[in-house]
Amino acid sequence: MTTDSPTPDTGAELLPIATPARTRAALRTLIRPDRGLALTGLGILVGATVVGLLVQPLLGRIVDIVADGRPAGDLTLPVVLLVAVAVVQGLTTMLGLTRIARLGETVLARLRERFVERALNLPADRLERAGAGDLTARVTGDVARVAEAVRSALPEMARSVLAILLTLGALALLDVRFLLAALLAVPVQLLTARWYVRRALTLYADQRVANGAQQQQLLETIGGAVTVRGHRLEEQHTERSAGRSRKAVDFTMRSVNLVLGFYGRLHIAEYIGLAAVLIAGFWLVRDGAVSIGTATAAALYFHSLFGPVNAALVLLDDAQSAAAGLARLVGVTDLAEQPEPEAGKPEAGKPTAGKPEVGKAEDGKAAPASVPRQRIASSEAAVTVHAVSHAYGPGRPVLHEVSLTLEPGEHVALVGTSGAGKSTLARIVAGVQQPTAGTVTSPGGGGSAPAGAGEHPVVLVTQEVHVFTGTLAEDLRLARPEATDADLRAALATVHALDWAEALPDGLATVVGEGGHRLDPARAQQLALARLVLADPALAVLDEATAEAGSAGARVLERSAEAALDGRTALVVAHRLTQAVAADRVVVLEAGRVVESGPHDELRDADGPYAALWRAWSGSRTAAPHP
C-alpha cells in the first residue's frame, strides 16, 4: 500500500510513498532469501557481546584484590583474562559485522535491481507528471541514504542493541537492584525516542520532497538555459531556484534542531541513570550486600551503556532518514507492479506479443540481419487497436476511441498537427504506455507473428535515443547479446552506418556514450535502427525517429529507417511527409481522432486534412518531392 507524496509548488504529481507497514513488508521480502546469513551474523555478534561483558567483572575483581591488600601476583590471572577477552571479542565482532555487512549489501543490491526494473517499466505519462527531479532524487539521494545506512548503521545498530540488552542482563546478575536503578533512565530515553520518531519520519520525507523540487527546478533551468536567456527570464528562474533552495535549507535546519533537542534529552537520561546506580552501589556496599568490586563493575556496566545507547539513538536518526528514503523507493516499486493477465487473455493496452523498451530491444535471438526480407501478405491482422482512448488526467483527453488495423508487413504513417496524439498512440501500440480505455492486440502471445520475425514482437525507436556507455559492439548487442561481429556489421550495413562505424578509432571496439567517442544525433539514430535490425521484431514503431538529424542528415536517416523496416510491420510517426509518401497507408489524426486513412495519392487528391498538410509542408520547400 502506498500514499501519495506531498505535492510541492511545482504542480507535479509526485510518485507515491509507501506506508510504514508496506515498507516493513518489502524489507522482510528482501531479507527472506538470506535468512541464514542474518541469523549466523547475529549469533556471532551475540557471542562477541557476551565475551565482552566479562571485562567489567574482571575489572571489579582487580579492584577487590587491591582493596583487600592481596599480593600483586593475584593480579596476573585477571589481567591475562582481560587480554584474552579483548582478542576473542575483537575477532568475533569483526566476523559478525562482516556477515551483517554482507547481508546489507546483498539486500541493497536486490533493492537497487528491483527499483531500476520497476522504474524502467513505469508508464511514460506517469513519469512526465512526476517530473524528472522526483525520480532523480529517489535514484540518487534516497538510494545513497539507504546505502549509507546499510553499510554503517545496520551493523552498528545490531551490535549496539545486543550490547544494551546483554548489559542490562549482566546488571541483573550482579544484583537486581542495580538493574532497577539503571532502568530509571529508560522512561526518559523512551519518551525522547518517541518524541523524535514522531517528528523525524515526516520531516525527513518532506525534506526529500523539497530536495526533489529543488532538483527539478535546477534541471528545468539548466536544461532550458537557451530559452530562459532568449526570453530574458533569468531573474524569474533564479528567484524560483532560490525559493526552492531556501525551502530545502529550511527543512535541513529543522532537522538539525530536532537532532540537537534529541541529544539534549538523552544526556539528562544518562545523568539520572548513572546517579541512581552510584547511589545504589553506595547503599549496598555500606550494608555489606556487595563488595566494592561488584559495585564498581555495576557502575562500569552502566557507563559502558553510554556508547551503545548513544550509538543506537544516533543511528535512529540515520534509520529514520533511511526509512524515509526506503519508503520512497518502495513506493516506486509498488507503483510499477501490475497484476498478471489471465491465461489466454491479453492485458488491456498491451500487445500480447510482448513488451518493448524505448530505443532498444529486449534480449533474444533473431534471424541474421543480412538475410533479405520479403513483404508478408496475410488476411490475419498484425496489430489491432480497438476503441483506444487516453487522457493524461481529468479533463485532459488526448485520444478518443481510436481504432486502427495494421496488416502483416504493412507500413502505416501516422501524421497530424502537433498535439494530435500521434506519439501517445505510438507508445500505446508499442506497449510502453497503458491506455485509459480500449485494447491493443497483436500476434505472438496466442496468435502468429509474421514469417521471418524474431523473438522481439515490438521495438520502439524514438527521436530521443540514448547511446549507452561502452563499446559500440556492446551497445549494439543490447538488442541481441549473442550476435557475432559479422551480425553487427551486417546490421550496420543495412542502415548505411558501416562506413562511419569502421572509421572510428577502434572500429566496433570504440568506446561511445558518456566519456567516450561522441556520436552526433544522426549517427546515434542509425545506431538505434541497427539495434532494431538485430532484434528483428514483428512490429516496429518509429516515433519521429528521423527528427533529430536536421535537414542535412534527414535523407540519410530516412533511407536507414526504410531499410530497417523492410519486411516487417511498421507504424511510423512521420516527422517529414516524405515518410508518408513511402508508406503503404497514411492515417491522419486530428485532436485525438482518426479523420482520414488511405494511400498518399488518394488522400492528397481528396482535398481533406491530409491534402492541407501536404500543401503546407510542400509549399515551404523549393523542391518538394512529388510522386
Tab-separated table of N, CA, C and O in Angstrom, residues 371-439:
chain	number	residue	atom	x	y	z
A	371	VAL	N	19.986	-11.459	-43.914
A	371	VAL	CA	19.017	-12.232	-44.692
A	371	VAL	C	17.982	-11.291	-45.295
A	371	VAL	O	17.328	-10.543	-44.574
A	372	PRO	N	17.791	-11.251	-46.604
A	372	PRO	CA	16.786	-10.367	-47.198
A	372	PRO	C	15.394	-10.750	-46.735
A	372	PRO	O	15.089	-11.912	-46.511
A	373	ARG	N	14.520	-9.736	-46.585
A	373	ARG	CA	13.159	-9.982	-46.157
A	373	ARG	C	12.193	-9.645	-47.285
A	373	ARG	O	12.441	-8.761	-48.087
A	374	GLN	N	11.075	-10.309	-47.280
A	374	GLN	CA	10.031	-10.041	-48.247
A	374	GLN	C	8.790	-9.554	-47.502
A	374	GLN	O	8.511	-9.968	-46.387
A	375	ARG	N	8.037	-8.651	-48.117
A	375	ARG	CA	6.783	-8.203	-47.529
A	375	ARG	C	5.824	-9.384	-47.379
A	375	ARG	O	5.735	-10.262	-48.245
A	376	ILE	N	5.115	-9.409	-46.282
A	376	ILE	CA	4.204	-10.511	-45.990
A	376	ILE	C	2.779	-10.104	-46.340
A	376	ILE	O	2.332	-9.028	-46.000
A	377	ALA	N	2.060	-10.933	-47.007
A	377	ALA	CA	0.636	-10.686	-47.282
A	377	ALA	C	-0.162	-11.746	-46.551
A	377	ALA	O	0.077	-12.934	-46.692
A	378	SER	N	-1.100	-11.319	-45.713
A	378	SER	CA	-1.896	-12.261	-44.931
A	378	SER	C	-3.211	-11.615	-44.571
A	378	SER	O	-3.312	-10.406	-44.434
A	379	SER	N	-4.245	-12.455	-44.415
A	379	SER	CA	-5.546	-11.928	-44.015
A	379	SER	C	-5.604	-11.689	-42.513
A	379	SER	O	-6.513	-11.029	-42.023
A	380	GLU	N	-4.633	-12.234	-41.755
A	380	GLU	CA	-4.624	-12.045	-40.312
A	380	GLU	C	-3.943	-10.725	-39.962
A	380	GLU	O	-2.840	-10.447	-40.403
A	381	ALA	N	-4.605	-9.905	-39.180
A	381	ALA	CA	-4.066	-8.598	-38.827
A	381	ALA	C	-2.852	-8.753	-37.935
A	381	ALA	O	-2.805	-9.588	-37.044
A	382	ALA	N	-1.824	-7.929	-38.160
A	382	ALA	CA	-0.644	-7.922	-37.302
A	382	ALA	C	-0.932	-7.185	-36.010
A	382	ALA	O	-0.523	-7.600	-34.937
A	383	VAL	N	-1.646	-6.066	-36.085
A	383	VAL	CA	-1.957	-5.257	-34.908
A	383	VAL	C	-3.386	-4.751	-35.034
A	383	VAL	O	-3.785	-4.278	-36.103
A	384	THR	N	-4.120	-4.838	-33.944
A	384	THR	CA	-5.478	-4.303	-33.918
A	384	THR	C	-5.618	-3.367	-32.730
A	384	THR	O	-5.431	-3.784	-31.587
A	385	VAL	N	-5.918	-2.118	-33.012
A	385	VAL	CA	-6.192	-1.117	-31.989
A	385	VAL	C	-7.704	-0.928	-31.954
A	385	VAL	O	-8.301	-0.547	-32.957
A	386	HIS	N	-8.299	-1.213	-30.810
A	386	HIS	CA	-9.764	-1.164	-30.734
A	386	HIS	C	-10.219	-0.147	-29.691
A	386	HIS	O	-9.958	-0.303	-28.499
A	387	ALA	N	-10.883	0.915	-30.154
A	387	ALA	CA	-11.542	1.906	-29.289
A	387	ALA	C	-10.615	2.410	-28.189
A	387	ALA	O	-10.994	2.508	-27.030
A	388	VAL	N	-9.392	2.738	-28.562
A	388	VAL	CA	-8.412	3.218	-27.577
A	388	VAL	C	-8.623	4.697	-27.290
A	388	VAL	O	-8.666	5.520	-28.200
A	389	SER	N	-8.763	5.004	-26.005
A	389	SER	CA	-8.830	6.392	-25.545
A	389	SER	C	-7.765	6.592	-24.483
A	389	SER	O	-7.387	5.644	-23.775
A	390	HIS	N	-7.278	7.823	-24.358
A	390	HIS	CA	-6.264	8.088	-23.348
A	390	HIS	C	-6.351	9.533	-22.909
A	390	HIS	O	-6.627	10.433	-23.706
A	391	ALA	N	-6.132	9.735	-21.604
A	391	ALA	CA	-6.106	11.076	-21.032
A	391	ALA	C	-4.962	11.141	-20.037
A	391	ALA	O	-4.691	10.173	-19.319
A	392	TYR	N	-4.278	12.282	-19.991
A	392	TYR	CA	-3.176	12.474	-19.053
A	392	TYR	C	-3.650	13.052	-17.730
A	392	TYR	O	-2.855	13.562	-16.958
A	393	GLY	N	-4.945	12.943	-17.475
A	393	GLY	CA	-5.523	13.450	-16.247
A	393	GLY	C	-6.946	13.891	-16.525
A	393	GLY	O	-7.379	13.976	-17.677
A	394	PRO	N	-7.702	14.159	-15.475
A	394	PRO	CA	-9.086	14.603	-15.662
A	394	PRO	C	-9.160	15.860	-16.530
A	394	PRO	O	-8.437	16.831	-16.293
A	395	GLY	N	-9.991	15.804	-17.543
A	395	GLY	CA	-10.145	16.968	-18.408
A	395	GLY	C	-9.019	17.168	-19.394
A	395	GLY	O	-8.945	18.224	-20.036
A	396	ARG	N	-8.141	16.162	-19.546
A	396	ARG	CA	-7.013	16.297	-20.479
A	396	ARG	C	-6.990	15.128	-21.463
A	396	ARG	O	-6.011	14.393	-21.545
A	397	PRO	N	-8.060	14.923	-22.224
A	397	PRO	CA	-8.088	13.806	-23.175
A	397	PRO	C	-7.132	14.035	-24.337
A	397	PRO	O	-6.973	15.158	-24.813
A	398	VAL	N	-6.509	12.960	-24.773
A	398	VAL	CA	-5.573	13.033	-25.899
A	398	VAL	C	-6.063	12.182	-27.066
A	398	VAL	O	-5.957	12.600	-28.222
A	399	LEU	N	-6.598	11.010	-26.781
A	399	LEU	CA	-7.125	10.119	-27.811
A	399	LEU	C	-8.583	9.806	-27.511
A	399	LEU	O	-8.971	9.667	-26.341
A	400	HIS	N	-9.385	9.673	-28.580
A	400	HIS	CA	-10.812	9.431	-28.426
A	400	HIS	C	-11.222	8.227	-29.264
A	400	HIS	O	-11.384	8.325	-30.479
A	401	GLU	N	-11.341	7.057	-28.629
A	401	GLU	CA	-11.850	5.836	-29.277
A	401	GLU	C	-11.219	5.601	-30.651
A	401	GLU	O	-11.896	5.452	-31.665
A	402	VAL	N	-9.913	5.557	-30.660
A	402	VAL	CA	-9.179	5.320	-31.912
A	402	VAL	C	-9.173	3.829	-32.212
A	402	VAL	O	-8.830	3.013	-31.350
A	403	SER	N	-9.551	3.466	-33.428
A	403	SER	CA	-9.469	2.085	-33.897
A	403	SER	C	-8.609	2.055	-35.151
A	403	SER	O	-8.732	2.920	-36.032
A	404	LEU	N	-7.726	1.061	-35.210
A	404	LEU	CA	-6.754	1.018	-36.304
A	404	LEU	C	-6.300	-0.422	-36.486
A	404	LEU	O	-6.135	-1.156	-35.511
A	405	THR	N	-6.117	-0.830	-37.726
A	405	THR	CA	-5.628	-2.166	-38.021
A	405	THR	C	-4.405	-2.071	-38.923
A	405	THR	O	-4.425	-1.366	-39.927
A	406	LEU	N	-3.331	-2.778	-38.527
A	406	LEU	CA	-2.126	-2.868	-39.346
A	406	LEU	C	-2.003	-4.309	-39.835
A	406	LEU	O	-1.920	-5.239	-39.029
A	407	GLU	N	-2.005	-4.482	-41.147
A	407	GLU	CA	-1.858	-5.822	-41.708
A	407	GLU	C	-0.391	-6.248	-41.654
A	407	GLU	O	0.519	-5.413	-41.609
A	408	PRO	N	-0.118	-7.561	-41.637
A	408	PRO	CA	1.262	-8.033	-41.612
A	408	PRO	C	2.072	-7.459	-42.772
A	408	PRO	O	1.644	-7.494	-43.927
A	409	GLY	N	3.221	-6.909	-42.465
A	409	GLY	CA	4.102	-6.344	-43.466
A	409	GLY	C	3.733	-4.951	-43.911
A	409	GLY	O	4.446	-4.344	-44.707
A	410	GLU	N	2.629	-4.394	-43.420
A	410	GLU	CA	2.175	-3.073	-43.860
A	410	GLU	C	2.924	-1.971	-43.127
A	410	GLU	O	3.175	-2.054	-41.929
A	411	HIS	N	3.253	-0.901	-43.873
A	411	HIS	CA	3.862	0.296	-43.301
A	411	HIS	C	2.801	1.389	-43.251
A	411	HIS	O	2.281	1.801	-44.294
A	412	VAL	N	2.499	1.849	-42.034
A	412	VAL	CA	1.486	2.876	-41.849
A	412	VAL	C	2.151	4.122	-41.288
A	412	VAL	O	2.866	4.053	-40.281
A	413	ALA	N	1.927	5.257	-41.957
A	413	ALA	CA	2.453	6.540	-41.497
A	413	ALA	C	1.372	7.264	-40.717
A	413	ALA	O	0.230	7.368	-41.161
A	414	LEU	N	1.735	7.746	-39.526
A	414	LEU	CA	0.812	8.470	-38.666
A	414	LEU	C	1.162	9.946	-38.754
A	414	LEU	O	2.278	10.350	-38.416
A	415	VAL	N	0.240	10.769	-39.250
A	415	VAL	CA	0.521	12.191	-39.436
A	415	VAL	C	-0.566	13.013	-38.748
A	415	VAL	O	-1.641	12.529	-38.425
A	416	GLY	N	-0.247	14.284	-38.566
A	416	GLY	CA	-1.185	15.201	-37.928
A	416	GLY	C	-0.433	16.370	-37.345
A	416	GLY	O	0.799	16.369	-37.261
A	417	THR	N	-1.171	17.379	-36.944
A	417	THR	CA	-0.536	18.554	-36.367
A	417	THR	C	-0.008	18.239	-34.978
A	417	THR	O	-0.350	17.221	-34.375
A	418	SER	N	0.826	19.122	-34.444
A	418	SER	CA	1.371	18.942	-33.105
A	418	SER	C	0.239	18.881	-32.084
A	418	SER	O	-0.690	19.684	-32.115
A	419	GLY	N	0.313	17.896	-31.171
A	419	GLY	CA	-0.724	17.741	-30.165
A	419	GLY	C	-1.889	16.886	-30.594
A	419	GLY	O	-2.867	16.749	-29.845
A	420	ALA	N	-1.820	16.299	-31.788
A	420	ALA	CA	-2.935	15.482	-32.279
A	420	ALA	C	-3.022	14.131	-31.576
A	420	ALA	O	-4.033	13.452	-31.661
A	421	GLY	N	-1.946	13.721	-30.873
A	421	GLY	CA	-1.951	12.439	-30.177
A	421	GLY	C	-1.140	11.362	-30.855
A	421	GLY	O	-1.246	10.186	-30.495
A	422	LYS	N	-0.294	11.738	-31.820
A	422	LYS	CA	0.464	10.743	-32.586
A	422	LYS	C	1.420	9.951	-31.691
A	422	LYS	O	1.436	8.719	-31.717
A	423	SER	N	2.237	10.661	-30.904
A	423	SER	CA	3.227	9.973	-30.062
A	423	SER	C	2.544	9.136	-28.989
A	423	SER	O	3.023	8.048	-28.648
A	424	THR	N	1.440	9.629	-28.451
A	424	THR	CA	0.713	8.852	-27.446
A	424	THR	C	0.211	7.547	-28.033
A	424	THR	O	0.357	6.471	-27.439
A	425	LEU	N	-0.381	7.608	-29.224
A	425	LEU	CA	-0.867	6.394	-29.869
A	425	LEU	C	0.290	5.450	-30.186
A	425	LEU	O	0.172	4.230	-30.009
A	426	ALA	N	1.414	6.004	-30.630
A	426	ALA	CA	2.568	5.165	-30.939
A	426	ALA	C	3.062	4.434	-29.695
A	426	ALA	O	3.368	3.235	-29.744
A	427	ARG	N	3.137	5.131	-28.564
A	427	ARG	CA	3.602	4.489	-27.332
A	427	ARG	C	2.614	3.422	-26.864
A	427	ARG	O	3.017	2.392	-26.320
A	428	ILE	N	1.338	3.664	-27.057
A	428	ILE	CA	0.330	2.670	-26.657
A	428	ILE	C	0.433	1.430	-27.539
A	428	ILE	O	0.388	0.298	-27.061
A	429	VAL	N	0.581	1.619	-28.838
A	429	VAL	CA	0.731	0.480	-29.747
A	429	VAL	C	1.998	-0.299	-29.410
A	429	VAL	O	2.012	-1.537	-29.441
A	430	ALA	N	3.068	0.435	-29.045
A	430	ALA	CA	4.326	-0.231	-28.703
A	430	ALA	C	4.256	-0.940	-27.358
A	430	ALA	O	5.071	-1.813	-27.066
A	431	GLY	N	3.278	-0.565	-26.520
A	431	GLY	CA	3.120	-1.234	-25.235
A	431	GLY	C	3.825	-0.581	-24.079
A	431	GLY	O	3.838	-1.124	-22.980
A	432	VAL	N	4.426	0.603	-24.276
A	432	VAL	CA	5.140	1.262	-23.189
A	432	VAL	C	4.224	2.178	-22.390
A	432	VAL	O	4.649	2.754	-21.392
A	433	GLN	N	2.982	2.322	-22.816
A	433	GLN	CA	2.039	3.178	-22.108
A	433	GLN	C	0.661	2.529	-22.119
A	433	GLN	O	0.233	1.980	-23.129
A	434	GLN	N	-0.009	2.581	-20.985
A	434	GLN	CA	-1.334	1.994	-20.863
A	434	GLN	C	-2.395	2.998	-21.314
A	434	GLN	O	-2.354	4.157	-20.920
A	435	PRO	N	-3.349	2.580	-22.113
A	435	PRO	CA	-4.435	3.498	-22.470
A	435	PRO	C	-5.443	3.605	-21.334
A	435	PRO	O	-5.555	2.719	-20.488
A	436	THR	N	-6.191	4.710	-21.338
A	436	THR	CA	-7.255	4.858	-20.351
A	436	THR	C	-8.383	3.868	-20.629
A	436	THR	O	-9.004	3.337	-19.702
A	437	ALA	N	-8.647	3.603	-21.895
A	437	ALA	CA	-9.693	2.655	-22.281
A	437	ALA	C	-9.315	2.047	-23.624
A	437	ALA	O	-8.525	2.612	-24.388
A	438	GLY	N	-9.882	0.878	-23.910
A	438	GLY	CA	-9.610	0.212	-25.181
A	438	GLY	C	-8.509	-0.822	-25.051
A	438	GLY	O	-7.897	-0.997	-23.988
A	439	THR	N	-8.244	-1.526	-26.150
A	439	THR	CA	-7.256	-2.601	-26.154
A	439	THR	C	-6.384	-2.531	-27.396
A	439	THR	O	-6.774	-1.984	-28.427
